[in-house]
Tab-separated table of C-alpha atoms in Angstrom:
chain	number	residue	atom	x	y	z
A	1	MET	CA	5.453	128.347	45.935
A	2	HIS	CA	3.197	127.685	42.944
A	3	HIS	CA	6.172	127.263	40.579
A	4	SER	CA	7.721	124.409	42.403
A	5	LEU	CA	4.494	122.441	42.114
A	6	LYS	CA	4.879	121.413	38.463
A	7	LYS	CA	8.505	120.437	38.816
A	8	LYS	CA	8.101	117.971	41.657
A	9	PRO	CA	9.671	114.639	40.561
A	10	LEU	CA	7.100	111.814	40.430
A	11	TYR	CA	8.718	109.793	43.313
A	12	LYS	CA	8.150	112.764	45.661
A	13	ILE	CA	4.429	113.009	45.188
A	14	LEU	CA	2.503	111.470	48.004
A	15	TYR	CA	-0.092	109.580	46.057
A	16	VAL	CA	2.446	108.081	43.664
A	17	GLN	CA	4.315	106.831	46.729
A	18	VAL	CA	1.059	105.388	48.176
A	19	ILE	CA	0.129	103.653	44.955
A	20	PHE	CA	3.639	102.121	44.854
A	21	ALA	CA	3.288	101.040	48.456
A	22	ILE	CA	-0.140	99.417	47.782
A	23	VAL	CA	1.215	97.406	44.879
A	24	LEU	CA	4.260	96.310	46.965
A	25	GLY	CA	2.075	95.374	49.843
A	26	ILE	CA	-0.294	93.247	47.691
A	27	SER	CA	2.597	91.439	46.039
A	28	LEU	CA	4.366	90.757	49.313
A	29	GLY	CA	1.151	89.594	50.945
A	30	HIS	CA	0.419	87.385	47.989
A	31	PHE	CA	3.833	85.691	47.624
A	32	TYR	CA	4.889	85.659	51.268
A	33	PRO	CA	1.615	85.599	53.216
A	34	ASP	CA	3.312	85.042	56.619
A	35	ILE	CA	5.649	88.020	56.333
A	36	GLY	CA	2.602	90.000	54.963
A	37	GLU	CA	0.453	89.117	57.929
A	38	SER	CA	3.174	90.130	60.367
A	39	LEU	CA	3.167	93.718	58.919
A	40	LYS	CA	-0.162	94.499	60.435
A	41	PRO	CA	1.420	96.806	63.031
A	42	LEU	CA	2.785	99.131	60.339
A	43	GLY	CA	-0.735	99.895	59.047
A	44	ASP	CA	-2.146	100.045	62.592
A	45	ALA	CA	0.667	102.340	63.808
A	46	PHE	CA	0.105	104.802	60.956
A	47	ILE	CA	-3.589	105.041	61.562
A	48	LYS	CA	-2.888	105.497	65.274
A	49	ILE	CA	-0.440	108.301	64.481
A	50	VAL	CA	-2.964	110.180	62.448
A	51	LYS	CA	-5.787	109.605	65.032
A	52	MET	CA	-3.618	111.142	67.691
A	53	ILE	CA	-3.805	114.450	65.920
A	54	ILE	CA	-7.535	114.324	64.931
A	55	ALA	CA	-8.707	115.733	68.239
A	56	PRO	CA	-6.550	118.963	68.200
A	57	VAL	CA	-7.237	119.490	64.453
A	58	ILE	CA	-11.021	119.424	64.970
A	59	PHE	CA	-10.849	121.374	68.169
A	60	LEU	CA	-8.729	124.240	66.688
A	61	THR	CA	-10.706	124.383	63.398
A	62	VAL	CA	-14.128	124.412	65.051
A	63	VAL	CA	-13.237	126.821	67.932
A	64	THR	CA	-11.470	129.407	65.662
A	65	GLY	CA	-14.123	128.984	63.033
A	66	ILE	CA	-17.076	129.592	65.344
A	67	ALA	CA	-15.332	132.263	67.416
A	68	SER	CA	-14.696	134.340	64.402
A	69	MET	CA	-18.350	134.163	63.324
A	70	SER	CA	-20.121	137.330	64.290
A	71	ASN	CA	-23.606	135.714	64.183
A	72	MET	CA	-24.464	132.889	66.502
A	73	LYS	CA	-27.590	131.863	64.537
A	74	ALA	CA	-25.193	130.786	61.742
A	75	VAL	CA	-23.836	127.912	63.832
A	76	GLY	CA	-27.285	126.426	64.344
A	77	SER	CA	-28.012	127.010	60.653
A	78	VAL	CA	-24.863	125.178	59.517
A	79	VAL	CA	-25.609	122.233	61.827
A	80	GLY	CA	-29.257	122.127	60.818
A	81	LYS	CA	-28.410	122.225	57.134
A	82	SER	CA	-25.759	119.598	57.323
A	83	MET	CA	-28.010	117.239	59.310
A	84	LEU	CA	-30.772	117.681	56.684
A	85	TYR	CA	-28.287	116.883	53.917
A	86	PHE	CA	-26.857	113.952	55.807
A	87	LEU	CA	-30.240	112.443	56.488
A	88	THR	CA	-31.364	112.770	52.876
A	89	PHE	CA	-28.353	111.221	51.262
A	90	SER	CA	-27.598	108.458	53.810
A	91	THR	CA	-31.207	107.315	53.486
A	92	LEU	CA	-30.887	107.458	49.727
A	93	ALA	CA	-27.821	105.334	49.955
A	94	LEU	CA	-29.679	102.739	52.093
A	95	ILE	CA	-32.466	102.596	49.506
A	96	ILE	CA	-30.121	102.261	46.572
A	97	GLY	CA	-28.333	99.282	48.325
A	98	LEU	CA	-31.793	97.703	48.860
A	99	ILE	CA	-32.855	98.154	45.233
A	100	VAL	CA	-29.616	96.917	43.664
A	101	ALA	CA	-29.507	93.848	45.957
A	102	ASN	CA	-33.065	93.002	44.851
A	103	ILE	CA	-32.245	93.296	41.212
A	104	ILE	CA	-28.780	91.596	41.102
A	105	ARG	CA	-29.421	89.156	43.918
A	106	PRO	CA	-25.748	88.405	44.701
A	107	GLY	CA	-26.530	85.746	47.274
A	108	ASP	CA	-28.753	83.601	45.079
A	109	GLY	CA	-27.591	80.091	44.441
A	110	LEU	CA	-25.264	79.764	47.348
A	111	ASN	CA	-27.951	77.733	49.224
A	112	ILE	CA	-26.131	77.695	52.545
A	113	SER	CA	-28.056	76.241	55.427
A	114	PRO	CA	-28.142	78.585	58.470
A	115	GLU	CA	-27.206	75.682	60.776
A	116	SER	CA	-23.880	75.077	59.008
A	117	LEU	CA	-22.655	78.576	59.888
A	118	ASP	CA	-20.186	79.177	62.680
A	119	GLY	CA	-21.544	82.078	64.607
A	120	SER	CA	-18.730	82.277	67.186
A	121	LYS	CA	-16.587	84.650	65.317
A	122	VAL	CA	-19.550	87.069	64.937
A	123	ALA	CA	-20.400	87.019	68.670
A	124	ASP	CA	-18.212	89.948	69.728
A	125	TYR	CA	-19.653	92.061	66.948
A	126	VAL	CA	-23.172	91.381	68.087
A	127	GLU	CA	-22.250	92.272	71.625
A	128	LYS	CA	-20.744	95.561	70.494
A	129	ALA	CA	-23.817	96.182	68.476
A	130	HIS	CA	-26.110	96.092	71.456
A	131	GLU	CA	-24.141	98.929	73.006
A	132	SER	CA	-24.740	101.233	70.065
A	133	SER	CA	-28.313	102.240	70.862
A	134	VAL	CA	-29.684	105.718	70.556
A	135	VAL	CA	-29.685	106.449	74.310
A	136	GLY	CA	-26.101	105.051	74.652
A	137	PHE	CA	-25.260	107.288	71.637
A	138	LEU	CA	-26.482	110.411	73.472
A	139	MET	CA	-24.547	109.517	76.637
A	140	ASP	CA	-21.560	108.967	74.459
A	141	VAL	CA	-21.693	112.468	72.949
A	142	ILE	CA	-21.379	114.132	76.421
A	143	PRO	CA	-17.805	113.738	77.664
A	144	GLU	CA	-16.652	113.045	81.278
A	145	THR	CA	-14.818	116.385	81.629
A	146	VAL	CA	-14.078	119.374	79.431
A	147	VAL	CA	-10.626	118.027	78.462
A	148	SER	CA	-11.272	114.282	78.372
A	149	PRO	CA	-12.361	114.247	74.619
A	150	LEU	CA	-9.104	115.717	73.687
A	151	VAL	CA	-7.398	112.858	75.518
A	152	ASN	CA	-9.577	109.968	74.381
A	153	GLY	CA	-10.262	111.202	70.833
A	154	ASN	CA	-13.975	110.485	70.418
A	155	ILE	CA	-14.770	112.583	67.404
A	156	LEU	CA	-18.319	113.518	68.502
A	157	GLN	CA	-17.269	114.458	71.999
A	158	VAL	CA	-14.451	116.604	70.625
A	159	LEU	CA	-16.986	118.336	68.421
A	160	PHE	CA	-19.435	118.806	71.406
A	161	ILE	CA	-16.766	120.611	73.469
A	162	SER	CA	-15.335	122.603	70.542
A	163	VAL	CA	-18.723	124.004	69.591
A	164	ILE	CA	-19.499	124.965	73.215
A	165	PHE	CA	-16.018	126.565	73.728
A	166	GLY	CA	-16.242	128.300	70.355
A	167	LEU	CA	-19.616	129.840	71.229
A	168	SER	CA	-18.280	130.980	74.649
A	169	LEU	CA	-15.277	132.628	72.989
A	170	ALA	CA	-17.564	134.393	70.595
A	171	LEU	CA	-19.942	135.576	73.350
A	172	THR	CA	-17.072	136.695	75.576
A	173	GLY	CA	-16.054	139.177	72.927
A	174	LYS	CA	-13.070	141.464	73.423
A	175	LYS	CA	-11.571	139.741	76.539
A	176	ALA	CA	-11.361	136.528	74.644
A	177	GLU	CA	-9.326	137.899	71.709
A	178	PRO	CA	-5.965	136.835	73.104
A	179	VAL	CA	-7.167	133.312	73.444
A	180	LEU	CA	-8.444	133.286	69.905
A	181	VAL	CA	-5.212	134.774	68.535
A	182	PHE	CA	-3.289	132.031	70.459
A	183	LEU	CA	-5.492	129.213	69.012
A	184	GLN	CA	-5.177	130.572	65.570
A	185	SER	CA	-1.392	130.649	65.870
A	186	LEU	CA	-1.379	127.179	67.336
A	187	SER	CA	-3.337	125.850	64.157
A	188	GLU	CA	-0.377	126.588	62.004
A	189	PRO	CA	2.138	124.092	63.824
A	190	VAL	CA	-0.611	121.579	64.185
A	191	PHE	CA	-1.331	121.512	60.488
A	192	LYS	CA	2.422	121.461	59.874
A	193	MET	CA	2.515	118.350	62.099
A	194	VAL	CA	-0.181	116.783	59.925
A	195	SER	CA	1.768	117.320	56.785
A	196	MET	CA	4.903	115.860	58.446
A	197	LEU	CA	2.960	112.740	59.582
A	198	MET	CA	1.367	112.290	56.179
A	199	LYS	CA	4.798	111.534	54.720
A	200	LEU	CA	4.531	108.176	56.565
A	201	ALA	CA	1.403	107.259	54.668
A	202	PRO	CA	3.201	104.952	52.123
A	203	ILE	CA	4.515	102.921	55.097
A	204	GLY	CA	1.066	102.548	56.613
A	205	ALA	CA	-0.553	101.706	53.289
A	206	PHE	CA	2.185	99.086	52.603
A	207	GLY	CA	1.740	97.388	55.996
A	208	ALA	CA	-2.141	97.376	55.891
A	209	MET	CA	-2.234	95.949	52.272
A	210	ALA	CA	0.485	93.314	52.897
A	211	PHE	CA	-1.529	92.189	56.025
A	212	THR	CA	-4.934	92.091	54.284
A	213	ILE	CA	-3.701	90.031	51.343
A	214	GLY	CA	-1.353	87.885	53.604
A	215	LYS	CA	-4.180	86.978	55.941
A	216	TYR	CA	-7.210	86.787	53.653
A	217	GLY	CA	-5.582	86.117	50.324
A	218	ILE	CA	-6.852	87.199	47.049
A	219	SER	CA	-8.376	83.750	46.612
A	220	SER	CA	-10.769	84.424	49.583
A	221	ILE	CA	-12.625	86.747	47.272
A	222	GLY	CA	-13.592	83.914	44.944
A	223	ASN	CA	-17.187	82.838	45.639
A	224	LEU	CA	-18.171	86.206	46.996
A	225	ILE	CA	-16.855	88.136	43.974
A	226	ILE	CA	-20.426	88.955	42.814
A	227	LEU	CA	-21.187	90.605	46.121
A	228	ILE	CA	-17.905	92.630	46.064
A	229	ALA	CA	-18.329	93.605	42.438
A	230	THR	CA	-22.050	94.625	43.005
A	231	PHE	CA	-20.999	96.691	45.998
A	232	TYR	CA	-18.234	98.555	44.217
A	233	ILE	CA	-20.286	99.212	41.077
A	234	THR	CA	-23.267	100.518	43.121
A	235	SER	CA	-20.965	102.760	45.138
A	236	LEU	CA	-19.485	104.084	41.954
A	237	ILE	CA	-22.932	104.783	40.477
A	238	PHE	CA	-23.921	106.496	43.795
A	239	VAL	CA	-20.840	108.734	43.665
A	240	LEU	CA	-20.994	109.560	39.929
A	241	VAL	CA	-24.785	109.822	39.518
A	242	VAL	CA	-26.239	110.906	42.842
A	243	LEU	CA	-23.382	112.904	44.271
A	244	GLY	CA	-22.406	113.940	40.731
A	245	GLY	CA	-25.817	115.337	40.231
A	246	VAL	CA	-25.775	117.228	43.584
A	247	ALA	CA	-22.326	118.609	42.711
A	248	LYS	CA	-23.438	119.740	39.253
A	249	TYR	CA	-26.466	121.462	40.707
A	250	ASN	CA	-24.179	123.243	43.159
A	251	GLY	CA	-21.728	124.392	40.501
A	252	PHE	CA	-18.795	121.997	40.679
A	253	SER	CA	-17.765	118.644	39.184
A	254	ILE	CA	-17.561	115.520	41.356
A	255	ILE	CA	-14.740	114.229	39.104
A	256	GLN	CA	-12.709	117.324	39.686
A	257	LEU	CA	-13.438	117.118	43.410
A	258	MET	CA	-12.116	113.551	43.416
A	259	LYS	CA	-8.994	114.565	41.508
A	260	TYR	CA	-8.445	117.370	44.077
A	261	ILE	CA	-8.527	114.930	46.998
A	262	LYS	CA	-6.741	112.047	45.276
A	263	ASP	CA	-3.883	111.946	47.752
A	264	GLU	CA	-6.448	111.240	50.477
A	265	LEU	CA	-8.381	108.751	48.347
A	266	PHE	CA	-5.300	106.576	47.611
A	267	LEU	CA	-4.362	106.693	51.281
A	268	ILE	CA	-7.795	105.359	52.233
A	269	LEU	CA	-7.489	102.704	49.593
A	270	GLY	CA	-4.261	101.651	51.137
A	271	THR	CA	-5.242	101.795	54.867
A	272	SER	CA	-9.061	101.340	54.389
A	273	SER	CA	-9.561	103.919	57.118
A	274	SER	CA	-11.125	107.157	56.187
A	275	GLU	CA	-10.158	108.551	59.516
A	276	ALA	CA	-6.504	108.546	58.317
A	277	ALA	CA	-7.378	111.327	55.846
A	278	LEU	CA	-9.631	113.470	58.099
A	279	PRO	CA	-7.025	116.130	59.137
A	280	SER	CA	-5.857	116.831	55.569
A	281	LEU	CA	-9.388	116.779	54.160
A	282	MET	CA	-10.219	119.582	56.583
A	283	ARG	CA	-7.259	121.771	55.377
A	284	LYS	CA	-8.150	120.981	51.715
A	285	MET	CA	-11.711	122.050	52.088
A	286	GLU	CA	-10.553	125.354	53.536
A	287	ASN	CA	-8.166	125.758	50.592
A	288	ALA	CA	-11.093	125.116	48.326
A	289	GLY	CA	-12.937	128.127	49.631
A	290	CYS	CA	-15.243	126.622	52.263
A	291	GLU	CA	-15.253	128.787	55.460
A	292	LYS	CA	-13.417	127.419	58.407
A	293	SER	CA	-16.629	127.319	60.594
A	294	VAL	CA	-18.449	125.225	57.995
A	295	VAL	CA	-15.517	122.834	57.500
A	296	GLY	CA	-15.131	122.393	61.278
A	297	LEU	CA	-18.802	121.519	61.653
A	298	VAL	CA	-19.612	119.594	58.509
A	299	VAL	CA	-16.570	117.313	58.078
A	300	PRO	CA	-16.341	115.757	61.567
A	301	THR	CA	-20.129	115.430	61.913
A	302	GLY	CA	-20.192	113.879	58.474
A	303	TYR	CA	-17.775	111.203	59.800
A	304	SER	CA	-20.510	110.077	62.136
A	305	PHE	CA	-23.688	110.799	60.354
A	306	ASN	CA	-22.962	110.854	56.598
A	307	LEU	CA	-21.861	107.376	55.833
A	308	ASP	CA	-23.125	106.790	52.301
A	309	GLY	CA	-20.721	103.839	51.640
A	310	THR	CA	-21.484	102.057	54.983
A	311	ASN	CA	-25.260	102.464	54.194
A	312	ILE	CA	-25.103	100.934	50.775
A	313	TYR	CA	-23.172	98.087	52.289
A	314	MET	CA	-25.553	97.526	55.123
A	315	THR	CA	-28.726	96.907	53.181
A	316	MET	CA	-26.814	95.096	50.455
A	317	ALA	CA	-25.076	92.741	52.940
A	318	ALA	CA	-28.225	92.047	54.886
A	319	LEU	CA	-30.055	91.019	51.693
A	320	PHE	CA	-27.073	89.032	50.541
A	321	ILE	CA	-27.102	86.988	53.748
A	322	ALA	CA	-30.851	86.474	53.392
A	323	GLN	CA	-30.517	85.345	49.761
A	324	ALA	CA	-27.463	83.039	50.483
A	325	THR	CA	-29.334	81.317	53.245
A	326	GLY	CA	-32.487	81.026	51.101
A	327	ILE	CA	-34.673	83.345	53.131
A	328	ASP	CA	-37.220	85.455	51.302
A	329	LEU	CA	-37.846	88.749	52.870
A	330	SER	CA	-41.250	90.446	52.266
A	331	ILE	CA	-41.392	94.097	51.295
A	332	THR	CA	-42.502	94.976	54.844
A	333	GLU	CA	-39.548	93.212	56.338
A	334	GLN	CA	-37.151	94.956	53.938
A	335	ILE	CA	-38.611	98.341	54.876
A	336	SER	CA	-38.307	97.588	58.484
A	337	LEU	CA	-34.712	96.654	57.770
A	338	LEU	CA	-34.270	99.991	56.113
A	339	LEU	CA	-35.659	101.964	59.078
A	340	ILE	CA	-33.585	100.025	61.534
A	341	ALA	CA	-30.473	100.581	59.471
A	342	MET	CA	-31.255	104.368	59.342
A	343	ILE	CA	-31.087	104.567	63.116
A	344	SER	CA	-28.305	102.072	63.770
A	345	SER	CA	-26.003	103.593	61.161
A	346	LYS	CA	-26.090	106.780	63.272
A	347	GLY	CA	-25.144	105.004	66.472
A	348	ALA	CA	-22.047	103.079	65.581
A	349	ALA	CA	-20.236	106.187	64.445
A	350	GLY	CA	-17.248	106.216	66.646
A	351	ILE	CA	-16.309	102.620	66.334
A	352	THR	CA	-13.730	101.334	63.779
A	353	GLY	CA	-15.121	98.581	61.546
A	354	ALA	CA	-18.470	100.328	62.389
A	355	GLY	CA	-19.952	98.895	59.092
A	356	PHE	CA	-19.776	95.306	60.441
A	357	ILE	CA	-21.061	96.227	63.965
A	358	THR	CA	-23.877	98.262	62.644
A	359	LEU	CA	-24.818	95.361	60.357
A	360	ALA	CA	-24.966	93.112	63.428
A	361	ALA	CA	-27.220	95.610	65.199
A	362	THR	CA	-29.466	95.784	62.073
A	363	LEU	CA	-29.726	92.085	61.557
A	364	SER	CA	-30.611	91.352	65.247
A	365	VAL	CA	-33.836	93.204	64.671
A	366	VAL	CA	-35.020	91.123	61.658
A	367	PRO	CA	-35.356	87.696	63.357
A	368	SER	CA	-35.718	85.683	60.145
A	369	ILE	CA	-32.082	86.503	58.968
A	370	PRO	CA	-29.538	84.412	60.958
A	371	ILE	CA	-26.866	86.652	62.467
A	372	ALA	CA	-24.462	83.856	62.105
A	373	GLY	CA	-24.728	84.569	58.327
A	374	MET	CA	-22.333	87.378	58.955
A	375	ALA	CA	-19.664	84.716	59.103
A	376	LEU	CA	-20.108	84.438	55.367
A	377	ILE	CA	-18.795	87.927	54.701
A	378	LEU	CA	-16.355	88.249	57.640
A	379	GLY	CA	-13.389	87.225	55.466
A	380	ILE	CA	-14.142	89.705	52.703
A	381	ASP	CA	-15.200	92.549	54.898
A	382	ARG	CA	-11.683	94.068	54.615
A	383	PHE	CA	-12.038	94.211	50.819
A	384	MET	CA	-15.434	95.861	51.207
A	385	SER	CA	-14.200	98.361	53.786
A	386	GLU	CA	-11.956	100.159	51.327
A	387	CYS	CA	-15.011	100.951	49.182
A	388	ARG	CA	-17.148	101.907	52.161
A	389	ALA	CA	-14.416	104.303	53.345
A	390	LEU	CA	-13.881	105.817	49.895
A	391	THR	CA	-17.545	106.422	49.320
A	392	ASN	CA	-18.011	107.875	52.751
A	393	PHE	CA	-15.083	110.231	52.148
A	394	VAL	CA	-16.165	111.515	48.871
A	395	GLY	CA	-19.714	111.914	50.274
A	396	ASN	CA	-18.284	114.149	53.073
A	397	ALA	CA	-16.117	116.215	50.765
A	398	CYS	CA	-19.131	116.844	48.567
A	399	ALA	CA	-21.395	117.671	51.662
A	400	CYS	CA	-18.881	120.248	52.922
A	401	ILE	CA	-18.922	122.278	49.694
A	402	VAL	CA	-22.749	121.974	49.262
A	403	VAL	CA	-23.484	123.106	52.862
A	404	ALA	CA	-20.950	125.968	52.515
A	405	ARG	CA	-22.717	127.078	49.388
A	406	TRP	CA	-26.239	126.954	51.090
A	407	GLU	CA	-24.824	128.918	53.861
A	408	GLY	CA	-23.219	131.564	51.644
A	409	ALA	CA	-19.923	130.614	53.155
A	410	LEU	CA	-18.226	129.432	49.860
A	411	ASP	CA	-15.615	131.366	47.946
A	412	LYS	CA	-16.579	130.170	44.452
A	413	GLU	CA	-13.547	131.777	42.840
A	414	LYS	CA	-11.185	129.920	45.210
A	415	MET	CA	-13.092	126.648	44.806
A	416	ASN	CA	-12.736	126.819	40.983
A	417	ARG	CA	-9.052	127.458	41.252
A	418	ALA	CA	-8.564	124.602	43.669
A	419	LEU	CA	-10.654	122.113	41.700
A	420	ASN	CA	-8.905	123.068	38.495
A	421	GLY	CA	-5.635	122.341	40.121
A	422	GLU	CA	-4.362	125.928	40.203
A	423	VAL	CA	-3.958	125.937	43.950
A	424	PRO	CA	-1.373	123.762	45.566
A	425	GLY	CA	-3.660	120.867	46.638
A	426	SER	CA	-1.598	119.224	49.339
A	427	VAL	CA	-1.668	120.202	52.948
A	428	LYS	CA	0.017	123.515	52.688
A	429	GLU	CA	2.849	122.911	50.194
A	430	LEU	CA	5.972	122.310	52.214
C-alpha cells in the first residue's frame, strides 16, 4: 500500500479537495451571497453525517482499548493524567487570552454605549448558559439508559458507558472474549465507514464556507479586524510556543504533528467544527503509536475538557466587550472572570457553538460587563470559531501523545515514522 501513496494525483488528495472547496465556497458566498446563504444545509448535513458515527467510534475504541488492558489501575491513571494535563493547559490558555487582551486592547476606541446594544439576539445564548452549571453537568454525564448515549450521541455519556462496559469486559475475563473479538472485528467496518464518509468533506466545507461568507460577508470583519487578528495570532503563539514546547519536551515536533493531521485541520477550517474530524483523529493517533486505550480516553474527554482555543477566546472576548463599552475592569474582577471561565468552560462541552454560550455564562457573573455587548461579536463569531476549533484540535492531538508517553503507552518508533510521513497518514489508506 505504501507505494501507491506517492503517486496519488493531486486532485484525489482529501485536503487538496477541501482547500479547493473552501476557495470555491468563499468566492460563491462573496459574489452571490443569496445562493451562498442557501447552501447552509450542505455544511450542516456533512457535520451531521460525521456526528452520527462518533458514538460508535468512541464506544468501540474505548471498550476494546480498556478490555485489552490487563491492569485496571491503568485506566484511572490515564484519566487522572489527562485531567491534570487538561486543567494545566486550559488554564494557561485562559491566562494568555487575558494577558494579550490587556496588552493589545483590541476594544479600545470603539466607545460603544451599552444602552445602544440590542440584547435580543443574545438572549437565547444566555438562557442556554444558565443550563450549563456544574450540577447540571454531572447530571448530563449520566445517561438515561445503557444504550441511550449511543442513540443521542452525547460524547461524555458515550464515554461514561464505554468505560464502564470496557471495565466489565476486562473483569469478566475468559467468558467475555467472544464479545471482545466481535467488537474488535466490528471496529474495522466502522472505520471503513468513516473513511467513506470523509470523502464528502469537500462538499461540507464548500457549503459551510459559502454560507458564512454569504450571510456575514467579508466586510462584516471590518471594524472588528483587530480582535480577529489578535485572536488568531495569540492562538498561533499558543500552539507554536506553549504546545510546541510541550511537544519538544516529549520528543516530537508540533509542526510535524500538524502536517500529519493536515487533512483534518483543513476540514475544520472549512466546516469550523472540530467534531467533524474526531473519528479520523482517533484512528490517526493510533497509527502514530498511541495505545488504543489512551486514544479512546484522552481524545473524547479532551473534546470536553481541553478547549485551549475556546479558552483563549473567552477571556479575550470578555475583555474586548469591556474595552469597547468603556468599562475598566480591576485586577480582582479580571481574576474572578478567569476563575468563572475555568468552571464554565468545562460545563458547556457538549453544545455546538459552545464558545459563545460559555462566554454568556461567564459574563453573567461579572455584572459590570453588559451581556448585550455580545451582540458586538455575534456577527464575527463564525470567523473566530474556525480558529477556536483548530486550536482545540491541535491541543487534543498533542495531549494524546503526551499522555500516552507519560503512561508508557507510546510506540516512539511508530510515532516517528508517522510524523515523518512514512506511514500512510489517512484513515487506513483505501
